[in-house]
Amino acid sequence: MLMQKKIVEMFDSIAPKYDIANRILSLGIDIKWRKEAIEETVKDIDKNNIRILDVACGTGDMIGIWQKTIKNKTLKICGLDPSKGMLEVAKKRFPQITFYNAYATEIPCEDSSFDVISISFGIRNVLEIEKALNEFNRILDKNGRLLILEFVRDNKNKKLRKCIDFYTNKFLPKIGGIITKNKEAYEYLPKSIENFYTVEELSNLLKKAGFEIKKVKLFNFSQVAMIIAQKI
Ligand SMILES: C[S@@+](CC[C@H](N)C(=O)[O-])C[C@H]1O[C@@H](n2cnc3c(N)ncnc32)[C@H](O)[C@@H]1O
């Protein structure tokens, strides 16, 4: 658990500058993926009052996109993150929302209490991933959906990704380090992608945890995966 604690401390330390660094470094291209992923996740959910938990919510980027994207259905959205620093920013942005200061592996919510769980650019930071997926399955209601957006390892498109990898490995730590004064945190990103799963491996873990894969789509030269899974 020590390593996990260190990861969260790193997010605590960059929290005040996280939003500005993210805006500059992503150039906003993630917004399109997030919207598409949300629309795809809820498109055939035939119910109003969808209960959503955004896990690893950070400063609340995904919560903002949920609110803007879903207009014809009522949403009850909550956020969860173990980093107090990230949550402090999120609470200022969304004072009306309930936030849980907790790990994805120990969610303080009842069984079957949500229709959708979203986790964007968060699951890679969860060291006990199988435990977290079981926990997601527990708190999702029957046929509940899990939306994962994440950087994944890719063994196929090596040549195509050279340019993107240059950006992630060299440019991003430099600029991220200057903005947040924590270069280490931005060196962690490429390292954590290298040590993470491929989209196939992640899908297999989901199946093992009691999910059926509904849709997979890759963005950004296969660097980012959207996986929508349903609780069986
Ligand atoms: C890159 S940020 C992503 C924030 C947000 N979801 C977004 O899309 O911008 C990763 C977040 O994962 C959180 N995190 C790290 N370890 C976690 C864990 N074990 N369980 C839940 N969240 C975790 C961090 O505190 C951080 O806020």
PDB file of C-alpha atoms and ligand atoms in Angstrom:
ATOM      1  CA  MET A   1       0.000   0.000   0.000  1.00  0.00           C
ATOM      2  CA  LEU A   2       3.034   2.288   0.373  1.00  0.00           C
ATOM      3  CA  MET A   3       3.460   2.785  -3.386  1.00  0.00           C
ATOM      4  CA  GLN A   4      -0.222   3.605  -3.735  1.00  0.00           C
ATOM      5  CA  LYS A   5       0.153   6.200  -1.001  1.00  0.00           C
ATOM      6  CA  LYS A   6       3.072   7.788  -2.870  1.00  0.00           C
ATOM      7  CA  ILE A   7       1.027   8.059  -6.079  1.00  0.00           C
ATOM      8  CA  VAL A   8      -1.752   9.844  -4.218  1.00  0.00           C
ATOM      9  CA  GLU A   9       0.745  12.179  -2.506  1.00  0.00           C
ATOM     10  CA  MET A  10       2.068  13.081  -5.959  1.00  0.00           C
ATOM     11  CA  PHE A  11      -1.433  14.099  -7.059  1.00  0.00           C
ATOM     12  CA  ASP A  12      -1.830  16.061  -3.821  1.00  0.00           C
ATOM     13  CA  SER A  13       1.311  18.028  -4.628  1.00  0.00           C
ATOM     14  CA  ILE A  14       0.290  18.961  -8.198  1.00  0.00           C
ATOM     15  CA  ALA A  15      -3.405  19.540  -7.411  1.00  0.00           C
ATOM     16  CA  PRO A  16      -3.382  23.389  -7.307  1.00  0.00           C
ATOM     17  CA  LYS A  17      -1.781  23.578 -10.784  1.00  0.00           C
ATOM     18  CA  TYR A  18      -3.306  20.385 -12.248  1.00  0.00           C
ATOM     19  CA  ASP A  19      -6.082  22.082 -14.223  1.00  0.00           C
ATOM     20  CA  ILE A  20      -3.896  24.678 -15.884  1.00  0.00           C
ATOM     21  CA  ALA A  21      -1.203  22.083 -16.729  1.00  0.00           C
ATOM     22  CA  ASN A  22      -3.838  19.738 -18.136  1.00  0.00           C
ATOM     23  CA  ARG A  23      -5.408  22.453 -20.325  1.00  0.00           C
ATOM     24  CA  ILE A  24      -2.022  23.359 -21.810  1.00  0.00           C
ATOM     25  CA  LEU A  25      -0.676  19.827 -22.240  1.00  0.00           C
ATOM     26  CA  SER A  26      -3.792  18.159 -23.655  1.00  0.00           C
ATOM     27  CA  LEU A  27      -4.793  21.124 -25.860  1.00  0.00           C
ATOM     28  CA  GLY A  28      -8.349  20.090 -25.045  1.00  0.00           C
ATOM     29  CA  ILE A  29      -8.384  17.043 -27.341  1.00  0.00           C
ATOM     30  CA  ASP A  30      -9.523  14.840 -24.470  1.00  0.00           C
ATOM     31  CA  ILE A  31     -12.834  16.733 -24.285  1.00  0.00           C
ATOM     32  CA  LYS A  32     -14.006  15.154 -27.554  1.00  0.00           C
ATOM     33  CA  TRP A  33     -13.149  11.630 -26.324  1.00  0.00           C
ATOM     34  CA  ARG A  34     -14.848  12.230 -22.999  1.00  0.00           C
ATOM     35  CA  LYS A  35     -18.075  13.468 -24.645  1.00  0.00           C
ATOM     36  CA  GLU A  36     -18.190  10.596 -27.106  1.00  0.00           C
ATOM     37  CA  ALA A  37     -17.539   8.077 -24.333  1.00  0.00           C
ATOM     38  CA  ILE A  38     -20.327   9.493 -22.158  1.00  0.00           C
ATOM     39  CA  GLU A  39     -22.842   9.567 -25.020  1.00  0.00           C
ATOM     40  CA  GLU A  40     -21.974   5.999 -25.966  1.00  0.00           C
ATOM     41  CA  THR A  41     -22.268   4.804 -22.340  1.00  0.00           C
ATOM     42  CA  VAL A  42     -25.785   6.133 -21.740  1.00  0.00           C
ATOM     43  CA  LYS A  43     -27.279   5.945 -25.229  1.00  0.00           C
ATOM     44  CA  ASP A  44     -29.434   2.880 -24.545  1.00  0.00           C
ATOM     45  CA  ILE A  45     -30.015   3.378 -20.823  1.00  0.00           C
ATOM     46  CA  ASP A  46     -33.761   3.687 -20.733  1.00  0.00           C
ATOM     47  CA  LYS A  47     -34.251   5.474 -17.446  1.00  0.00           C
ATOM     48  CA  ASN A  48     -34.270   8.897 -15.946  1.00  0.00           C
ATOM     49  CA  ASN A  49     -32.383   9.768 -12.771  1.00  0.00           C
ATOM     50  CA  ILE A  50     -29.176   7.975 -13.734  1.00  0.00           C
ATOM     51  CA  ARG A  51     -26.946   7.499 -10.694  1.00  0.00           C
ATOM     52  CA  ILE A  52     -23.296   8.064 -11.632  1.00  0.00           C
ATOM     53  CA  LEU A  53     -20.122   7.674  -9.617  1.00  0.00           C
ATOM     54  CA  ASP A  54     -17.009   9.238 -11.152  1.00  0.00           C
ATOM     55  CA  VAL A  55     -14.112   7.324  -9.598  1.00  0.00           C
ATOM     56  CA  ALA A  56     -10.631   8.940  -9.497  1.00  0.00           C
ATOM     57  CA  CYS A  57     -12.528  12.149 -10.247  1.00  0.00           C
ATOM     58  CA  GLY A  58      -9.510  14.356  -9.565  1.00  0.00           C
ATOM     59  CA  THR A  59     -10.449  18.012  -9.905  1.00  0.00           C
ATOM     60  CA  GLY A  60     -13.759  17.081 -11.555  1.00  0.00           C
ATOM     61  CA  ASP A  61     -13.087  17.301 -15.316  1.00  0.00           C
ATOM     62  CA  MET A  62     -15.292  14.327 -16.130  1.00  0.00           C
ATOM     63  CA  ILE A  63     -18.073  15.568 -13.831  1.00  0.00           C
ATOM     64  CA  GLY A  64     -18.184  18.825 -15.797  1.00  0.00           C
ATOM     65  CA  ILE A  65     -18.456  16.929 -19.095  1.00  0.00           C
ATOM     66  CA  TRP A  66     -21.180  14.647 -17.686  1.00  0.00           C
ATOM     67  CA  GLN A  67     -23.228  17.700 -16.744  1.00  0.00           C
ATOM     68  CA  LYS A  68     -22.757  19.407 -20.118  1.00  0.00           C
ATOM     69  CA  THR A  69     -23.295  16.316 -22.278  1.00  0.00           C
ATOM     70  CA  ILE A  70     -26.376  14.732 -20.718  1.00  0.00           C
ATOM     71  CA  LYS A  71     -29.192  17.218 -20.884  1.00  0.00           C
ATOM     72  CA  ASN A  72     -32.333  15.161 -21.520  1.00  0.00           C
ATOM     73  CA  LYS A  73     -31.927  12.908 -18.494  1.00  0.00           C
ATOM     74  CA  THR A  74     -31.615  13.771 -14.811  1.00  0.00           C
ATOM     75  CA  LEU A  75     -28.297  12.848 -13.316  1.00  0.00           C
ATOM     76  CA  LYS A  76     -27.321  12.187  -9.753  1.00  0.00           C
ATOM     77  CA  ILE A  77     -23.559  12.371  -9.899  1.00  0.00           C
ATOM     78  CA  CYS A  78     -20.998  11.816  -7.145  1.00  0.00           C
ATOM     79  CA  GLY A  79     -17.194  11.877  -7.232  1.00  0.00           C
ATOM     80  CA  LEU A  80     -14.546   9.801  -5.449  1.00  0.00           C
ATOM     81  CA  ASP A  81     -10.800  10.308  -5.097  1.00  0.00           C
ATOM     82  CA  PRO A  82      -8.188   9.442  -2.448  1.00  0.00           C
ATOM     83  CA  SER A  83      -6.322  12.726  -2.986  1.00  0.00           C
ATOM     84  CA  LYS A  84      -7.526  15.420  -0.585  1.00  0.00           C
ATOM     85  CA  GLY A  85      -5.739  18.066  -2.687  1.00  0.00           C
ATOM     86  CA  MET A  86      -7.508  17.097  -5.922  1.00  0.00           C
ATOM     87  CA  LEU A  87     -10.865  16.920  -4.094  1.00  0.00           C
ATOM     88  CA  GLU A  88     -10.355  20.374  -2.605  1.00  0.00           C
ATOM     89  CA  VAL A  89     -10.262  21.820  -6.150  1.00  0.00           C
ATOM     90  CA  ALA A  90     -13.206  19.655  -7.268  1.00  0.00           C
ATOM     91  CA  LYS A  91     -15.345  20.802  -4.321  1.00  0.00           C
ATOM     92  CA  LYS A  92     -14.748  24.448  -5.225  1.00  0.00           C
ATOM     93  CA  ARG A  93     -15.777  23.785  -8.830  1.00  0.00           C
ATOM     94  CA  PHE A  94     -18.839  21.701  -7.933  1.00  0.00           C
ATOM     95  CA  PRO A  95     -20.015  22.702  -4.439  1.00  0.00           C
ATOM     96  CA  GLN A  96     -23.391  20.963  -4.828  1.00  0.00           C
ATOM     97  CA  ILE A  97     -21.929  17.490  -5.440  1.00  0.00           C
ATOM     98  CA  THR A  98     -21.156  14.723  -2.942  1.00  0.00           C
ATOM     99  CA  PHE A  99     -17.496  13.674  -2.931  1.00  0.00           C
ATOM    100  CA  TYR A 100     -15.960  10.655  -1.216  1.00  0.00           C
ATOM    101  CA  ASN A 101     -12.342  10.776  -0.121  1.00  0.00           C
ATOM    102  CA  ALA A 102     -11.545   7.110  -0.741  1.00  0.00           C
ATOM    103  CA  TYR A 103      -9.654   4.568  -2.835  1.00  0.00           C
ATOM    104  CA  ALA A 104     -11.247   2.732  -5.774  1.00  0.00           C
ATOM    105  CA  THR A 105     -10.595  -0.480  -3.855  1.00  0.00           C
ATOM    106  CA  GLU A 106     -12.664   0.557  -0.822  1.00  0.00           C
ATOM    107  CA  ILE A 107     -15.698   2.488  -1.973  1.00  0.00           C
ATOM    108  CA  PRO A 108     -17.881   3.640   0.928  1.00  0.00           C
ATOM    109  CA  CYS A 109     -21.160   2.979  -0.945  1.00  0.00           C
ATOM    110  CA  GLU A 110     -23.822   0.301  -0.732  1.00  0.00           C
ATOM    111  CA  ASP A 111     -24.156  -2.660  -3.102  1.00  0.00           C
ATOM    112  CA  SER A 112     -26.061  -1.909  -6.351  1.00  0.00           C
ATOM    113  CA  SER A 113     -26.281   1.814  -5.606  1.00  0.00           C
ATOM    114  CA  PHE A 114     -25.121   3.235  -9.009  1.00  0.00           C
ATOM    115  CA  ASP A 115     -26.169   2.821 -12.655  1.00  0.00           C
ATOM    116  CA  VAL A 116     -22.880   4.045 -14.125  1.00  0.00           C
ATOM    117  CA  ILE A 117     -19.292   4.275 -12.946  1.00  0.00           C
ATOM    118  CA  SER A 118     -16.874   6.371 -14.974  1.00  0.00           C
ATOM    119  CA  ILE A 119     -13.129   6.392 -14.449  1.00  0.00           C
ATOM    120  CA  SER A 120     -11.074   8.579 -16.762  1.00  0.00           C
ATOM    121  CA  PHE A 121      -7.287   8.491 -16.739  1.00  0.00           C
ATOM    122  CA  GLY A 122      -7.531   7.033 -13.243  1.00  0.00           C
ATOM    123  CA  ILE A 123      -7.476   3.218 -13.379  1.00  0.00           C
ATOM    124  CA  ARG A 124      -3.774   3.238 -14.358  1.00  0.00           C
ATOM    125  CA  ASN A 125      -3.019   4.667 -10.920  1.00  0.00           C
ATOM    126  CA  VAL A 126      -4.864   1.926  -9.064  1.00  0.00           C
ATOM    127  CA  LEU A 127      -2.318  -0.703  -8.073  1.00  0.00           C
ATOM    128  CA  GLU A 128      -4.809  -3.333  -6.908  1.00  0.00           C
ATOM    129  CA  ILE A 129      -6.822  -3.147 -10.109  1.00  0.00           C
ATOM    130  CA  GLU A 130      -8.626  -6.486  -9.784  1.00  0.00           C
ATOM    131  CA  LYS A 131      -9.832  -5.542  -6.324  1.00  0.00           C
ATOM    132  CA  ALA A 132     -11.122  -2.216  -7.710  1.00  0.00           C
ATOM    133  CA  LEU A 133     -12.965  -3.920 -10.600  1.00  0.00           C
ATOM    134  CA  ASN A 134     -14.685  -6.259  -8.136  1.00  0.00           C
ATOM    135  CA  GLU A 135     -15.635  -3.246  -6.050  1.00  0.00           C
ATOM    136  CA  PHE A 136     -17.098  -1.516  -9.151  1.00  0.00           C
ATOM    137  CA  ASN A 137     -19.126  -4.642  -9.865  1.00  0.00           C
ATOM    138  CA  ARG A 138     -20.423  -4.682  -6.287  1.00  0.00           C
ATOM    139  CA  ILE A 139     -21.704  -1.103  -6.243  1.00  0.00           C
ATOM    140  CA  LEU A 140     -23.208  -1.187  -9.757  1.00  0.00           C
ATOM    141  CA  ASP A 141     -26.879  -2.059 -10.076  1.00  0.00           C
ATOM    142  CA  LYS A 142     -28.078  -4.892 -12.354  1.00  0.00           C
ATOM    143  CA  ASN A 143     -26.907  -4.192 -15.961  1.00  0.00           C
ATOM    144  CA  GLY A 144     -24.917  -1.202 -14.663  1.00  0.00           C
ATOM    145  CA  ARG A 145     -22.266   0.289 -16.940  1.00  0.00           C
ATOM    146  CA  LEU A 146     -18.601   0.899 -16.384  1.00  0.00           C
ATOM    147  CA  LEU A 147     -16.851   3.460 -18.579  1.00  0.00           C
ATOM    148  CA  ILE A 148     -13.065   3.422 -18.631  1.00  0.00           C
ATOM    149  CA  LEU A 149     -10.981   5.984 -20.508  1.00  0.00           C
ATOM    150  CA  GLU A 150      -7.291   5.310 -20.151  1.00  0.00           C
ATOM    151  CA  PHE A 151      -3.849   5.383 -21.731  1.00  0.00           C
ATOM    152  CA  VAL A 152      -3.003   1.804 -22.660  1.00  0.00           C
ATOM    153  CA  ARG A 153       0.126  -0.022 -23.715  1.00  0.00           C
ATOM    154  CA  ASP A 154       0.161  -0.812 -27.400  1.00  0.00           C
ATOM    155  CA  ASN A 155       2.472  -3.422 -28.893  1.00  0.00           C
ATOM    156  CA  LYS A 156       1.270  -3.061 -32.489  1.00  0.00           C
ATOM    157  CA  ASN A 157       1.490   0.498 -33.837  1.00  0.00           C
ATOM    158  CA  LYS A 158       5.080   1.085 -32.724  1.00  0.00           C
ATOM    159  CA  LYS A 159       6.127   3.255 -35.693  1.00  0.00           C
ATOM    160  CA  LEU A 160       2.982   5.377 -35.766  1.00  0.00           C
ATOM    161  CA  ARG A 161       3.306   6.091 -32.093  1.00  0.00           C
ATOM    162  CA  LYS A 162       6.880   7.320 -32.145  1.00  0.00           C
ATOM    163  CA  CYS A 163       5.802  10.940 -32.498  1.00  0.00           C
ATOM    164  CA  ILE A 164       3.155  10.696 -29.760  1.00  0.00           C
ATOM    165  CA  ASP A 165       5.629   8.911 -27.493  1.00  0.00           C
ATOM    166  CA  PHE A 166       8.158  11.688 -28.008  1.00  0.00           C
ATOM    167  CA  TYR A 167       5.532  14.144 -26.812  1.00  0.00           C
ATOM    168  CA  THR A 168       4.605  11.993 -23.791  1.00  0.00           C
ATOM    169  CA  ASN A 169       8.154  11.032 -22.787  1.00  0.00           C
ATOM    170  CA  LYS A 170      10.078  14.240 -23.449  1.00  0.00           C
ATOM    171  CA  PHE A 171       7.879  17.305 -23.955  1.00  0.00           C
ATOM    172  CA  LEU A 172       5.225  16.571 -21.359  1.00  0.00           C
ATOM    173  CA  PRO A 173       7.552  16.022 -18.329  1.00  0.00           C
ATOM    174  CA  LYS A 174       9.417  19.222 -19.181  1.00  0.00           C
ATOM    175  CA  ILE A 175       6.402  21.507 -19.538  1.00  0.00           C
ATOM    176  CA  GLY A 176       4.357  19.730 -16.843  1.00  0.00           C
ATOM    177  CA  GLY A 177       7.348  20.037 -14.508  1.00  0.00           C
ATOM    178  CA  ILE A 178       7.712  23.768 -15.165  1.00  0.00           C
ATOM    179  CA  ILE A 179       4.014  24.492 -14.557  1.00  0.00           C
ATOM    180  CA  THR A 180       3.542  22.340 -11.451  1.00  0.00           C
ATOM    181  CA  LYS A 181       7.160  22.453 -10.178  1.00  0.00           C
ATOM    182  CA  ASN A 182       6.962  18.645  -9.946  1.00  0.00           C
ATOM    183  CA  LYS A 183       8.758  17.092 -12.924  1.00  0.00           C
ATOM    184  CA  GLU A 184       8.669  13.661 -11.265  1.00  0.00           C
ATOM    185  CA  ALA A 185       4.875  13.609 -11.452  1.00  0.00           C
ATOM    186  CA  TYR A 186       4.982  14.137 -15.201  1.00  0.00           C
ATOM    187  CA  GLU A 187       7.750  11.563 -15.681  1.00  0.00           C
ATOM    188  CA  TYR A 188       5.429   9.134 -13.930  1.00  0.00           C
ATOM    189  CA  LEU A 189       2.911   9.332 -16.813  1.00  0.00           C
ATOM    190  CA  PRO A 190       5.007   7.613 -19.547  1.00  0.00           C
ATOM    191  CA  LYS A 191       6.397   5.126 -17.012  1.00  0.00           C
ATOM    192  CA  SER A 192       2.922   4.200 -15.802  1.00  0.00           C
ATOM    193  CA  ILE A 193       1.682   3.680 -19.385  1.00  0.00           C
ATOM    194  CA  GLU A 194       4.643   1.390 -20.113  1.00  0.00           C
ATOM    195  CA  ASN A 195       3.802  -0.665 -17.035  1.00  0.00           C
ATOM    196  CA  PHE A 196       0.059  -0.737 -17.713  1.00  0.00           C
ATOM    197  CA  TYR A 197      -2.065  -3.230 -19.630  1.00  0.00           C
ATOM    198  CA  THR A 198      -2.927  -3.474 -23.324  1.00  0.00           C
ATOM    199  CA  VAL A 199      -6.598  -2.990 -24.142  1.00  0.00           C
ATOM    200  CA  GLU A 200      -6.978  -6.771 -24.565  1.00  0.00           C
ATOM    201  CA  GLU A 201      -5.441  -7.482 -21.152  1.00  0.00           C
ATOM    202  CA  LEU A 202      -7.652  -4.881 -19.504  1.00  0.00           C
ATOM    203  CA  SER A 203     -10.748  -6.341 -21.200  1.00  0.00           C
ATOM    204  CA  ASN A 204      -9.829  -9.795 -19.885  1.00  0.00           C
ATOM    205  CA  LEU A 205      -9.557  -8.458 -16.341  1.00  0.00           C
ATOM    206  CA  LEU A 206     -13.009  -6.901 -16.736  1.00  0.00           C
ATOM    207  CA  LYS A 207     -14.499 -10.208 -17.883  1.00  0.00           C
ATOM    208  CA  LYS A 208     -12.899 -11.938 -14.894  1.00  0.00           C
ATOM    209  CA  ALA A 209     -14.526  -9.377 -12.584  1.00  0.00           C
ATOM    210  CA  GLY A 210     -18.027 -10.120 -13.942  1.00  0.00           C
ATOM    211  CA  PHE A 211     -18.381  -7.660 -16.834  1.00  0.00           C
ATOM    212  CA  GLU A 212     -19.350  -8.091 -20.455  1.00  0.00           C
ATOM    213  CA  ILE A 213     -17.520  -5.816 -22.918  1.00  0.00           C
ATOM    214  CA  LYS A 214     -20.049  -3.650 -24.808  1.00  0.00           C
ATOM    215  CA  LYS A 215     -17.747  -1.382 -26.809  1.00  0.00           C
ATOM    216  CA  VAL A 216     -14.049  -0.661 -27.263  1.00  0.00           C
ATOM    217  CA  LYS A 217     -12.633   2.269 -29.215  1.00  0.00           C
ATOM    218  CA  LEU A 218      -9.080   3.553 -29.486  1.00  0.00           C
ATOM    219  CA  PHE A 219      -8.122   7.215 -29.861  1.00  0.00           C
ATOM    220  CA  ASN A 220      -4.883   9.080 -30.533  1.00  0.00           C
ATOM    221  CA  PHE A 221      -2.982   6.449 -32.543  1.00  0.00           C
ATOM    222  CA  SER A 222      -4.217   3.740 -30.155  1.00  0.00           C
ATOM    223  CA  GLN A 223      -2.712   5.492 -27.150  1.00  0.00           C
ATOM    224  CA  VAL A 224      -6.035   6.005 -25.383  1.00  0.00           C
ATOM    225  CA  ALA A 225      -8.762   3.386 -24.968  1.00  0.00           C
ATOM    226  CA  MET A 226     -12.452   3.770 -24.260  1.00  0.00           C
ATOM    227  CA  ILE A 227     -13.944   0.600 -22.815  1.00  0.00           C
ATOM    228  CA  ILE A 228     -17.625   0.343 -21.973  1.00  0.00           C
ATOM    229  CA  ALA A 229     -18.515  -2.749 -19.994  1.00  0.00           C
ATOM    230  CA  GLN A 230     -21.743  -3.978 -18.474  1.00  0.00           C
ATOM    231  CA  LYS A 231     -22.260  -5.825 -15.208  1.00  0.00           C
ATOM    232  CA  ILE A 232     -23.506  -9.312 -16.012  1.00  0.00           C
TER     233      ILE A 232
HETATM  234  C1  LIG B   1      -4.746  11.810 -13.947  1.00  0.00           C
HETATM  235  S1  LIG B   1      -5.860  12.093 -12.638  1.00  0.00           S
HETATM  236  C2  LIG B   1      -7.385  11.983 -13.503  1.00  0.00           C
HETATM  237  C3  LIG B   1      -8.446  12.869 -12.932  1.00  0.00           C
HETATM  238  C4  LIG B   1      -9.766  12.929 -13.692  1.00  0.00           C
HETATM  239  N1  LIG B   1     -10.472  11.677 -13.675  1.00  0.00           N
HETATM  240  C5  LIG B   1      -9.582  13.407 -15.112  1.00  0.00           C
HETATM  241  O1  LIG B   1     -10.084  12.746 -16.023  1.00  0.00           O
HETATM  242  O2  LIG B   1      -8.960  14.445 -15.312  1.00  0.00           O
HETATM  243  C6  LIG B   1      -5.782  10.573 -11.751  1.00  0.00           C
HETATM  244  C7  LIG B   1      -6.523  10.562 -10.441  1.00  0.00           C
HETATM  245  O3  LIG B   1      -6.496   9.217  -9.921  1.00  0.00           O
HETATM  246  C8  LIG B   1      -6.505   9.316  -8.513  1.00  0.00           C
HETATM  247  N2  LIG B   1      -6.076   8.029  -7.925  1.00  0.00           N
HETATM  248  C9  LIG B   1      -4.818   7.588  -7.693  1.00  0.00           C
HETATM  249  N3  LIG B   1      -4.852   6.383  -7.096  1.00  0.00           N
HETATM  250  C10 LIG B   1      -6.159   6.052  -6.947  1.00  0.00           C
HETATM  251  C11 LIG B   1      -6.851   4.944  -6.376  1.00  0.00           C
HETATM  252  N4  LIG B   1      -6.177   3.891  -5.864  1.00  0.00           N
HETATM  253  N5  LIG B   1      -8.202   4.940  -6.367  1.00  0.00           N
HETATM  254  C12 LIG B   1      -8.891   5.984  -6.903  1.00  0.00           C
HETATM  255  N6  LIG B   1      -8.294   7.064  -7.454  1.00  0.00           N
HETATM  256  C13 LIG B   1      -6.948   7.096  -7.481  1.00  0.00           C
HETATM  257  C14 LIG B   1      -5.557  10.473  -8.244  1.00  0.00           C
HETATM  258  O4  LIG B   1      -5.684  10.997  -6.940  1.00  0.00           O
HETATM  259  C15 LIG B   1      -5.939  11.443  -9.357  1.00  0.00           C
HETATM  260  O5  LIG B   1      -6.884  12.382  -8.928  1.00  0.00           O
END
